[in-house]
Amino acid sequence: MNKIFGLTAMGIFAVSTMATAQEPEQPWVVDRFDDIKVIRYEVPGFENLSAKEKEYVYYLSEAAKCGRDILFDQNFKYGIAVRRTLETIYTSTTEREGQEFEAFEKYLKKVWFANGIHHHYSNDKFTPEFSEEWFRAQLGKYINDTNREIDDELLCKILFDKELYASRLNQKAGVDVITASANNYYEGVNQEEVEAFYAAMAAADEGNPEPISYGLNSKLVKNDKGEVVERVWHIGGMYSPAIEKIVYWLEKAQKVANPVQRKYIKELIKYYRTGDLKYFDSYNILWVKDTESHVDFVNGFIESYGDPLGRKASWESVVNFRDVEACKRTEIISKYAQWFEDNAPINPAYRKEEVKGVSAKVITVAMLGGDCFPATAIGINLPNADWIRKEHGSKSVTIDNITYAYDKAAQGNGFAEEFVLRAEDRERMAKYGKLSDDLHTDLHECLGHGSGQLAPGTKGDELRTYSSTLEEARADLFALYYLGDEKLIEIGLIPTLDVAWAQYSKYIMNGMQTQLSRIELGKDVEESHMRNRKLIAEWCYEKGKAENVIEIVEKDGKHYVVVNDFVRLRELFGELLCEVQRIKSEGDYEAGKALVEDYAVKVEPTFHAEVIARNKALNIEPYGGFVNPEYTPVYDKKGRIIDVKISYPANYVQQHLDYGKNYSFLPSLN
């Protein structure tokens, strides 16, 4: 649950200082469709890795591609079957002209991007723009008994019935969030049964200082006897064919890893073989202590955003290596971690007396997989288990080559002139935008998620459907509050508080206004990160209204969100942080629910329509994602890898067709 998704995907302008070895010959944006742009990212510094490190990256990258089917199946029970049917039609037909085919191609591109038939951010099911009549004709021509993945009638209902499987993740108040959600984490059970099942597990583990993250790696179902049971994801269990391939490449990586890396890869492989979450905890403890290895990776069932109860984890992988120069910034933050904790504007009882194992670094991503592909976060903080974070610490990363690619793709798009009213705000953002973005991410991941502690008796799962939103709000507030602290000038992280004011203007504008372009008109805000930003911005707007801290200005028929008092806004960030930390520490579900429902969910329709229209006029896609680089090993005469070459494909369609052909290991129904 600990990721930060970048505002740069919205087209906010920030000039990066990252240098690449060579400017790309192809454009940064390689495809555009619907509300999405697909971007190339480069991997500067890969050529400077040692031969063994390159080989290590290659093996880990192969493992990262092998879990793709898992995510498709987790997102929707029929996700793999739908994708394979669409790909068969796409690669078989020779009739590639006309509106129907173009609409079909766009739909397939969206399915690839979302890893399923539901939007990756809004969670709403896609509406085909091709006709059912045309689609049935394609089924008749190209789908037969030998390549049929799913019954034609069911397939057509899935695609064209708007009410069937309408939302992958339904968190609306008053609904049974399990039966109302189309994800594949549960089947045949309702919310009450799920909560009772895991409450019994937690009760049996009462008093354990190292509590297990029950349910993290399983699907909950009813068996033939009507009993609620788990189908665990491991070799020999659910998702075994894909996990076997992941382990195959991890074992190869283990052989070229350094001694420290070999130890935690061994534990990760044990976890994949057995499904025993104790091995996952062991892996995390060893992994979080490795702060010296140049190449690093994440691989596993990690984040729980896709589960309305925040328990089941989607599969993901990120392969990366350290950006040594940029890490000087995060090393300073880590050095002063205890100072930040001791001075946090929260109840002293909820501060950590001793901050352990906080490490942060800036990384260059080498490969994205699973729930980190094609769309990815720009910052990650792991592990997620509170007790591991408290006793052993956490790792935080800021992903610099991804933000650089976002920035290159967004330059000159007119966003600033359209949405930022005051020239001084535009100038401040242009001058300090990249630095303020990076520091916000660093503080959010390195300190925000790792800060605070639970009160005695609080287990950590009390906030249920609101936990992800409130946790992201807590980390954002921590970052925003300290970004405006003169301590950052003292320790050399910023030259002036204008860096903070640049972020404050951008953050409030995005939370109240510009992020609404990502939401279909008439819909509520559903995604946790968007809810978090809206909660913070709207709460501060309301609480600071009498002092005109934040103002909505109308000019020439357009509305602008303007921050008038940055110092007071920082105080409001601190006040809200204090309350959100209290809610988490005490497990105050009702107070958490009230905050989210009052400030984070509902959208004023007239204001919403204006934002969508203005953004559309700029021709800016509100979402961005990526194509991965490709790695080609070079062998000697004895078949040993002596080098690995990197290339940068610029064909989004071909990459996904290749992945579907070469990295698809699960049956259509699991």
XYZ file of C-alpha atoms in Angstrom:
670
model
C 0.000 0.000 0.000
C 3.025 2.262 -0.083
C 3.474 3.903 -3.453
C 3.304 7.388 -4.810
C 2.001 8.093 -8.281
C 3.382 11.140 -10.001
C 1.697 14.359 -10.937
C 3.899 14.402 -14.004
C 1.485 11.964 -15.567
C -0.985 14.848 -15.542
C 1.360 16.884 -17.682
C 2.648 19.145 -14.927
C 5.838 20.756 -16.108
C 9.076 20.081 -14.296
C 12.460 20.407 -15.899
C 14.639 17.435 -15.042
C 18.356 17.697 -14.489
C 18.971 14.019 -15.174
C 21.472 13.465 -17.943
C 21.165 10.573 -20.345
C 24.049 9.026 -22.188
C 22.396 9.864 -25.476
C 19.165 11.554 -26.444
C 16.748 9.059 -28.033
C 16.362 9.137 -31.765
C 12.666 8.277 -31.528
C 10.050 10.488 -29.852
C 9.460 9.978 -26.143
C 5.752 9.357 -26.695
C 5.379 6.197 -28.802
C 1.585 5.778 -28.777
C -1.557 7.710 -27.896
C -5.081 6.358 -27.457
C -8.139 7.264 -25.432
C -6.914 8.961 -22.212
C -3.442 7.393 -22.333
C 0.007 8.181 -23.675
C 2.691 5.504 -23.855
C 6.255 6.670 -23.231
C 9.717 5.231 -23.690
C 12.036 5.323 -20.718
C 15.778 5.006 -20.968
C 18.194 3.282 -18.585
C 21.205 5.599 -18.277
C 24.182 3.944 -16.653
C 23.329 0.390 -17.673
C 26.376 0.272 -19.906
C 28.554 1.071 -16.867
C 27.400 -1.942 -14.856
C 29.777 -4.857 -14.524
C 29.199 -7.922 -16.706
C 27.890 -9.848 -13.699
C 25.525 -7.011 -12.726
C 24.186 -6.872 -16.284
C 23.587 -10.612 -16.209
C 21.821 -10.205 -12.854
C 19.570 -7.484 -14.318
C 18.798 -9.717 -17.302
C 17.670 -12.674 -15.166
C 15.614 -10.485 -12.830
C 14.020 -8.786 -15.848
C 12.977 -12.135 -17.270
C 11.420 -13.029 -13.907
C 9.604 -9.668 -13.947
C 7.914 -10.506 -17.249
C 6.796 -13.996 -16.199
C 4.090 -12.854 -13.761
C 2.035 -10.870 -16.275
C -0.757 -13.474 -16.498
C -1.092 -13.501 -12.708
C -2.132 -9.861 -12.626
C -4.597 -10.287 -15.497
C -6.244 -13.105 -13.556
C -6.190 -11.231 -10.248
C -7.876 -8.233 -11.837
C -10.693 -10.320 -13.334
C -11.532 -14.020 -13.414
C -11.923 -14.008 -17.206
C -9.114 -11.503 -17.856
C -6.684 -13.882 -19.560
C -9.416 -15.491 -21.657
C -10.667 -12.108 -22.871
C -7.166 -10.893 -23.703
C -6.252 -14.032 -25.637
C -9.471 -13.925 -27.651
C -8.947 -10.276 -28.550
C -5.335 -10.947 -29.532
C -6.347 -13.884 -31.716
C -8.814 -11.720 -33.604
C -6.295 -8.872 -33.862
C -3.499 -11.018 -35.282
C -5.784 -13.074 -37.554
C -7.823 -10.452 -39.349
C -6.702 -8.902 -42.596
C -9.551 -6.364 -42.470
C -7.615 -3.623 -40.670
C -9.430 -0.554 -41.959
C -12.562 1.291 -40.888
C -14.064 2.624 -37.660
C -15.004 -0.749 -36.212
C -11.478 -2.153 -36.410
C -9.919 1.083 -35.161
C -12.267 1.039 -32.165
C -11.424 -2.615 -31.557
C -7.697 -1.891 -31.677
C -8.097 0.951 -29.189
C -10.059 -1.328 -26.864
C -7.309 -3.967 -26.979
C -4.658 -1.331 -26.271
C -6.655 -0.260 -23.220
C -6.945 -3.865 -22.028
C -3.164 -4.269 -22.274
C -2.583 -1.031 -20.434
C -4.996 -1.849 -17.602
C -4.074 -5.537 -17.405
C -7.758 -6.245 -17.847
C -11.117 -4.874 -18.930
C -11.393 -2.270 -16.159
C -9.688 1.122 -16.177
C -6.435 0.984 -14.226
C -7.322 4.086 -12.177
C -11.103 4.539 -12.110
C -11.761 0.760 -11.950
C -14.806 1.147 -14.251
C -15.317 -1.400 -17.016
C -14.399 -0.211 -20.493
C -17.247 0.432 -22.923
C -16.476 -0.920 -26.418
C -16.851 1.607 -29.227
C -17.201 -1.197 -31.778
C -20.599 -2.831 -32.235
C -21.591 -6.197 -30.854
C -22.716 -7.205 -34.343
C -19.252 -6.512 -35.780
C -17.571 -8.325 -32.885
C -19.752 -11.422 -33.254
C -18.826 -11.506 -36.931
C -15.128 -11.563 -35.962
C -15.758 -14.387 -33.506
C -17.407 -16.353 -36.286
C -14.477 -15.801 -38.637
C -11.500 -16.280 -36.351
C -12.561 -18.153 -33.195
C -13.226 -21.889 -33.399
C -13.147 -24.951 -31.184
C -9.344 -25.079 -31.225
C -8.703 -21.482 -30.124
C -11.848 -20.661 -28.139
C -10.843 -19.409 -24.683
C -14.314 -18.536 -23.411
C -17.930 -19.130 -24.437
C -18.948 -16.598 -27.099
C -22.187 -15.657 -25.324
C -20.469 -15.080 -22.000
C -17.721 -13.104 -23.711
C -20.244 -10.787 -25.374
C -22.044 -10.258 -22.069
C -18.749 -9.420 -20.379
C -17.879 -6.836 -23.014
C -21.253 -5.296 -23.814
C -23.443 -5.622 -20.693
C -22.668 -2.415 -18.789
C -24.013 -3.718 -15.495
C -22.157 -7.051 -15.504
C -18.782 -6.815 -13.715
C -19.159 -3.033 -13.821
C -16.345 -2.185 -11.395
C -13.122 -3.979 -10.588
C -12.983 -2.270 -7.195
C -16.176 -0.912 -5.651
C -15.594 0.963 -2.382
C -18.864 2.872 -2.204
C -20.296 3.251 1.255
C -23.235 0.978 1.997
C -22.436 -1.772 -0.522
C -20.965 -5.215 0.034
C -17.559 -4.327 -1.377
C -16.661 -7.965 -2.018
C -19.658 -9.002 -4.100
C -19.805 -5.591 -5.825
C -16.194 -5.807 -7.038
C -15.185 -7.776 -10.141
C -11.632 -8.564 -9.056
C -10.656 -12.205 -8.642
C -9.502 -12.169 -5.025
C -12.758 -13.659 -3.750
C -15.414 -15.979 -5.155
C -18.632 -17.231 -3.616
C -18.134 -15.248 -0.399
C -19.465 -11.928 0.867
C -17.889 -9.156 2.917
C -19.206 -10.431 6.243
C -17.814 -13.915 5.591
C -14.436 -12.549 4.534
C -14.088 -10.320 7.567
C -15.147 -13.154 9.898
C -12.668 -15.558 8.284
C -9.684 -13.293 8.772
C -10.837 -12.066 12.178
C -10.670 -15.674 13.356
C -7.142 -15.999 11.955
C -6.073 -12.788 13.673
C -7.610 -13.910 16.957
C -5.625 -17.136 16.828
C -2.484 -15.024 16.325
C -3.337 -12.642 19.182
C -0.274 -11.377 20.981
C 2.200 -12.430 18.314
C 4.819 -9.640 18.086
C 5.472 -10.709 14.494
C 1.935 -10.991 13.068
C 1.439 -12.699 9.730
C -0.137 -10.719 6.869
C -2.966 -13.216 6.557
C -4.567 -13.440 3.125
C -1.802 -11.616 1.289
C -1.121 -14.427 -1.196
C -4.390 -16.288 -1.661
C -7.856 -16.251 -3.173
C -10.712 -16.825 -0.709
C -13.462 -19.162 -1.953
C -16.058 -21.661 -0.818
C -15.300 -25.315 -1.440
C -17.759 -28.032 -2.442
C -18.826 -28.406 1.187
C -19.661 -24.733 1.494
C -16.625 -24.054 3.694
C -14.644 -20.823 3.293
C -11.063 -21.748 2.330
C -7.975 -20.167 0.782
C -6.446 -21.062 -2.568
C -2.817 -20.120 -1.957
C -0.608 -18.753 -4.743
C 2.524 -20.911 -4.832
C 4.203 -23.719 -6.760
C 1.779 -26.605 -6.699
C -1.111 -24.284 -5.902
C -2.921 -21.494 -7.715
C -0.793 -19.724 -10.368
C 1.816 -22.509 -10.220
C 2.862 -22.484 -13.938
C 3.736 -18.775 -13.849
C 5.394 -18.943 -10.434
C 7.538 -21.866 -11.637
C 8.894 -19.633 -14.422
C 9.518 -16.768 -11.986
C 11.464 -19.114 -9.715
C 13.430 -20.489 -12.682
C 14.813 -17.025 -13.423
C 15.288 -16.160 -9.747
C 17.441 -19.255 -9.364
C 19.595 -18.108 -12.265
C 19.827 -14.651 -10.707
C 20.812 -16.219 -7.393
C 23.909 -17.770 -8.974
C 25.334 -14.403 -10.080
C 24.124 -12.414 -7.052
C 26.389 -11.254 -4.248
C 26.309 -13.216 -0.948
C 23.803 -10.871 0.707
C 21.428 -11.009 -2.253
C 21.665 -14.786 -2.442
C 20.363 -15.100 1.115
C 17.130 -13.203 0.549
C 16.547 -14.647 -2.918
C 16.736 -18.056 -1.233
C 13.970 -17.015 1.197
C 11.853 -15.580 -1.631
C 12.126 -18.852 -3.533
C 11.099 -20.790 -0.398
C 8.062 -18.530 -0.149
C 7.115 -19.118 -3.778
C 7.546 -22.868 -3.363
C 5.516 -23.205 -0.158
C 3.215 -20.194 0.001
C 4.252 -19.827 3.661
C 4.090 -16.124 4.558
C 6.716 -16.587 7.260
C 9.254 -17.032 4.482
C 8.000 -13.815 2.898
C 8.612 -11.997 6.182
C 12.078 -13.557 6.389
C 12.805 -12.421 2.837
C 11.629 -8.872 3.641
C 13.788 -8.619 6.759
C 16.916 -9.702 4.897
C 16.041 -7.546 1.877
C 15.444 -4.369 3.881
C 18.837 -4.739 5.564
C 20.636 -4.807 2.211
C 21.458 -1.146 1.699
C 24.756 -1.654 -0.120
C 23.938 -3.675 -3.258
C 24.054 -1.596 -6.413
C 21.365 -3.616 -8.239
C 18.096 -4.291 -6.437
C 14.622 -5.628 -7.188
C 11.076 -6.144 -5.947
C 9.250 -9.340 -6.905
C 6.113 -10.753 -5.331
C 2.586 -10.219 -4.112
C 3.115 -6.766 -2.647
C 0.422 -4.064 -2.775
C -3.214 -4.334 -1.703
C -4.814 -1.413 -3.566
C -6.866 -3.784 -5.739
C -8.635 -5.405 -2.773
C -11.472 -3.318 -1.299
C -10.530 -4.666 2.136
C -6.814 -3.963 1.618
C -5.744 -7.541 2.306
C -4.976 -9.344 -0.987
C -1.830 -8.304 -2.847
C -1.322 -7.935 -6.573
C 1.777 -9.367 -8.221
C 4.465 -6.922 -9.297
C 8.150 -6.561 -10.013
C 10.641 -3.721 -10.429
C 14.304 -4.228 -11.350
C 16.605 -1.289 -10.701
C 20.035 0.006 -9.799
C 21.262 2.921 -7.742
C 21.662 6.450 -9.138
C 24.767 7.249 -7.088
C 24.820 11.021 -7.596
C 21.114 11.535 -6.912
C 21.315 9.342 -3.797
C 23.212 12.083 -1.970
C 19.830 13.776 -1.443
C 18.173 10.744 0.098
C 21.214 9.985 2.256
C 20.712 13.336 3.975
C 17.036 12.575 4.576
C 17.887 9.181 6.078
C 20.524 10.761 8.314
C 17.962 13.094 9.873
C 15.098 10.579 10.075
C 14.987 10.654 13.891
C 14.836 14.453 13.925
C 11.860 14.437 11.571
C 10.084 11.837 13.698
C 10.775 13.655 16.969
C 9.421 16.943 15.622
C 6.371 15.607 13.790
C 3.175 17.555 14.657
C 1.449 14.499 16.130
C 0.706 13.133 19.572
C 4.102 12.175 21.087
C 2.596 8.828 22.102
C 2.249 7.979 18.407
C 5.821 8.884 17.435
C 8.476 6.210 17.201
C 10.941 6.491 20.050
C 13.613 5.003 17.827
C 13.530 5.113 14.046
C 15.233 1.966 12.798
C 16.683 1.040 9.445
C 15.386 3.933 7.358
C 17.149 3.799 4.013
C 16.348 5.783 0.921
C 17.836 5.973 -2.519
C 17.192 7.279 -5.990
C 17.058 4.492 -8.543
C 17.126 3.895 -12.265
C 14.493 1.376 -13.287
C 15.680 -1.334 -15.648
C 12.427 -3.348 -15.971
C 8.795 -3.016 -14.922
C 6.447 -5.966 -14.449
C 3.010 -6.934 -13.218
C 1.161 -4.186 -11.363
C 4.027 -1.773 -12.106
C 3.570 -2.081 -15.882
C 2.713 -0.290 -18.123
C 1.722 2.340 -15.503
C 4.105 2.645 -12.598
C 4.670 4.612 -9.431
C 7.455 7.189 -9.150
C 8.242 6.200 -5.568
C 7.988 3.042 -3.481
C 8.378 2.313 0.238
C 8.569 -1.308 1.404
C 7.999 -3.636 3.169
C 4.388 -3.026 4.158
C 4.198 -5.025 7.400
C 4.111 -2.537 10.296
C 6.053 -4.760 12.668
C 8.906 -5.234 10.193
C 9.041 -1.497 9.571
C 9.161 -0.841 13.309
C 11.771 -3.458 14.184
C 13.883 -3.629 11.019
C 13.124 -0.485 9.027
C 12.098 0.132 5.449
C 13.518 0.931 2.030
C 12.337 3.935 0.079
C 13.084 4.699 -3.536
C 12.471 7.562 -5.914
C 12.504 6.498 -9.566
C 14.350 9.196 -11.455
C 14.445 7.876 -15.021
C 10.659 7.429 -14.949
C 10.004 11.008 -13.834
C 12.519 12.167 -16.421
C 10.624 10.347 -19.186
C 7.324 11.820 -17.963
C 8.831 15.300 -18.033
C 10.276 14.912 -21.521
C 6.915 13.692 -22.808
C 5.072 16.645 -21.226
C 7.230 19.560 -22.302
C 5.446 22.379 -24.074
C 1.928 21.014 -23.655
C 0.334 24.297 -22.475
C -0.831 22.923 -19.133
C 0.740 25.681 -17.030
C -0.786 28.515 -19.034
C -4.227 26.889 -18.872
C -4.517 26.019 -15.190
C -2.046 28.165 -13.207
C -3.467 31.686 -12.855
C -0.579 33.658 -11.411
C 2.662 34.225 -13.301
C 4.703 34.009 -10.081
C 3.304 30.533 -9.393
C 4.162 29.381 -12.915
C 7.680 30.753 -12.579
C 8.159 29.118 -9.191
C 6.932 25.765 -10.481
C 9.086 25.973 -13.599
C 12.186 26.796 -11.553
C 11.709 24.346 -8.694
C 9.186 21.831 -10.008
C 11.532 18.868 -10.469
C 13.258 19.384 -7.127
C 9.962 19.835 -5.276
C 8.515 16.712 -6.911
C 11.575 14.646 -6.037
C 11.705 15.828 -2.433
C 7.981 15.291 -1.957
C 8.409 11.726 -3.175
C 11.515 11.190 -1.023
C 9.838 12.483 2.133
C 6.593 10.601 1.400
C 8.320 7.266 0.878
C 11.379 7.468 3.115
C 9.802 9.105 6.157
C 6.039 9.408 5.739
C 5.139 5.738 5.422
C 7.759 4.763 7.972
C 6.685 7.281 10.599
C 4.393 6.861 13.590
C 3.344 3.816 15.531
C 0.164 2.037 16.567
C -1.315 2.429 20.033
C -1.259 -0.637 22.290
C -4.091 -2.942 21.299
C -4.437 -1.580 17.758
C -3.867 -4.344 15.204
C -3.576 -2.230 12.046
C -6.502 -3.578 10.030
C -9.284 -1.605 11.699
C -9.648 1.009 8.941
C -10.705 -1.630 6.400
C -11.840 -0.103 3.092
C -10.422 3.314 4.024
C -6.956 2.112 5.035
C -5.189 2.713 1.700
C -6.536 6.246 1.269
C -5.703 7.255 4.832
C -2.225 5.734 4.689
C -1.410 7.631 1.495
C -2.824 10.819 3.051
C -0.653 10.304 6.130
C 2.513 9.943 4.040
C 1.634 12.890 1.787
C 0.890 15.147 4.760
C 4.186 14.229 6.399
C 6.008 15.131 3.188
C 4.090 18.349 2.597
C 4.536 19.540 6.170
C 8.296 19.006 6.217
C 8.840 20.306 2.710
C 7.996 23.741 4.141
C 10.336 23.424 7.134
C 13.447 25.622 7.235
C 15.331 22.556 8.471
C 15.542 21.503 4.801
C 17.451 24.710 4.035
C 19.722 24.140 7.032
C 20.691 20.609 5.938
C 21.186 21.633 2.334
C 18.204 19.965 0.643
C 16.584 23.149 -0.681
C 17.887 26.663 -1.363
C 14.649 28.431 -0.428
C 11.123 27.726 0.820
C 9.948 28.628 -2.678
C 10.617 24.956 -3.426
C 7.873 24.054 -0.943
C 5.522 26.757 -2.172
C 5.887 25.406 -5.726
C 4.751 21.991 -4.502
C 1.946 23.444 -2.365
C 0.454 25.316 -5.327
C 0.693 22.277 -7.562
C -0.612 19.819 -4.986
C -3.695 21.829 -4.008
C -4.527 22.606 -7.639
C -4.246 18.936 -8.538
C -6.180 17.676 -5.524
C -9.102 20.068 -5.980
C -9.131 20.490 -9.728
C -6.817 19.081 -12.377
C -6.872 15.416 -11.322
C -10.621 15.452 -11.990
C -9.812 15.190 -15.702
C -9.031 11.541 -14.942
C -12.583 10.794 -13.822
C -15.580 10.211 -16.055
C -18.188 12.945 -15.662
C -20.759 11.979 -13.050
C -18.513 9.436 -11.321
C -17.208 9.552 -7.774
C -13.512 9.447 -6.913
C -12.626 5.801 -6.259
C -8.843 5.376 -6.559
C -6.975 5.634 -3.237
C -4.259 8.098 -4.317
C -6.795 10.419 -5.924
C -8.997 10.234 -2.837
C -5.988 11.030 -0.685
C -5.105 14.174 -2.648
C -8.710 15.363 -2.757
C -9.147 14.750 0.975
C -6.112 16.864 1.863
C -6.876 19.707 -0.556
C -10.594 19.945 0.223
C -10.077 19.700 4.000
C -7.478 22.487 3.924
C -9.708 24.590 1.692
C -12.617 24.289 4.107
C -10.596 24.780 7.301
C -8.757 27.762 5.847
C -11.766 29.397 4.214
C -12.248 32.122 6.822
C -8.600 33.167 6.365
C -8.686 32.838 2.561
C -5.775 30.405 2.657
C -6.930 28.759 -0.574
C -9.123 30.605 -3.041
C -11.116 29.598 -6.098
C -10.793 32.509 -8.521
C -13.007 32.992 -11.570
C -11.513 34.800 -14.553
C -12.832 34.942 -18.115
C -15.339 32.190 -17.350
C -12.665 29.818 -16.012
C -11.930 28.770 -12.443
C -8.482 28.631 -10.887
C -7.317 27.223 -7.559
C -4.866 29.590 -5.882
C -2.928 29.339 -2.615
C -2.756 32.731 -0.879
C -1.085 31.838 2.428
C 1.593 29.158 2.194
C 2.656 29.408 5.836
C -0.878 28.886 7.144
C -1.401 26.065 4.643
C 1.614 24.295 6.118
C 0.046 24.615 9.578
C -3.147 23.053 8.232
C -1.141 20.168 6.787
C 0.257 19.612 10.277
C -3.161 19.708 11.921
C -4.589 17.174 9.495
C -1.514 14.957 9.846
C -2.055 14.910 13.599
C -5.638 13.703 13.146
C -4.872 11.121 10.454
C -2.050 9.682 12.549
C -4.412 9.479 15.533
C -6.979 7.656 13.400
C -4.393 5.103 12.277
C -2.768 4.692 15.680
C -6.103 4.157 17.429
C -7.821 2.296 14.601
C -10.679 4.829 14.651
C -12.769 3.498 11.766
C -15.683 5.925 12.117
C -13.463 9.011 12.121
C -11.505 7.696 9.143
C -14.691 6.939 7.257
C -16.030 10.436 7.934
C -12.862 12.102 6.629
C -12.843 10.117 3.407
C -16.571 10.288 2.697
C -16.849 14.000 3.534
C -13.848 15.270 1.580
C -12.504 12.640 -0.819
C -15.345 11.057 -2.777
C -17.970 13.394 -4.223
C -17.297 15.753 -7.138
C -19.182 18.949 -7.977
C -20.465 18.258 -11.527
C -20.205 21.749 -13.061
C -16.640 22.246 -11.873
C -15.827 18.713 -13.035
C -17.200 19.321 -16.539
C -15.134 22.489 -16.888
C -11.893 20.715 -15.949
C -12.532 17.921 -18.444
C -13.294 20.377 -21.251
C -10.215 22.507 -20.599
C -7.923 19.514 -20.388
C -9.406 17.981 -23.545
C -8.796 21.203 -25.460
C -5.086 20.863 -24.664
C -5.051 17.325 -26.079
C -3.271 16.091 -22.950
C -3.827 12.499 -21.969
C -4.251 12.376 -18.173
C -2.562 8.966 -17.852
C 0.873 7.796 -18.859
C 2.592 4.445 -19.009
C 5.616 2.851 -20.611
C 7.165 0.373 -22.973
C 9.999 -1.616 -21.441
C 13.528 -1.798 -22.795
C 14.768 -5.126 -24.113
C 17.872 -7.005 -23.006
C 19.802 -9.346 -25.270
C 22.516 -11.550 -23.756
C 25.831 -12.017 -25.562
C 27.344 -15.498 -25.200
C 30.875 -16.824 -25.535
C 31.743 -20.077 -27.317
C 30.979 -22.058 -24.155
C 27.464 -20.623 -23.877
C 28.274 -18.302 -20.992
C 26.845 -14.782 -20.852
C 29.686 -12.275 -21.210
C 27.622 -9.145 -21.853
C 24.032 -7.912 -22.144
C 22.933 -5.369 -24.735
C 20.038 -2.979 -24.178
C 17.660 -1.608 -26.809
C 14.623 0.647 -26.683
C 11.626 -0.582 -28.673
C 9.103 2.046 -29.640
C 6.170 -0.190 -30.641
C 3.597 -0.584 -27.855
C 1.425 -3.046 -29.774
C 4.277 -5.321 -30.767
C 5.686 -5.448 -27.246
C 2.373 -6.656 -25.816
C 1.862 -9.168 -28.595
C 5.360 -10.492 -27.897
C 4.642 -10.685 -24.163
C 1.400 -12.526 -24.884
C 3.274 -15.040 -27.023
C 6.425 -15.538 -24.942
C 5.448 -14.798 -21.332
C 1.968 -16.251 -20.944
C 2.041 -19.386 -18.816
C -1.325 -19.710 -17.066
C -4.484 -21.411 -18.341
C -7.256 -19.072 -19.404
C -9.284 -19.918 -16.299
C -7.590 -20.507 -12.949
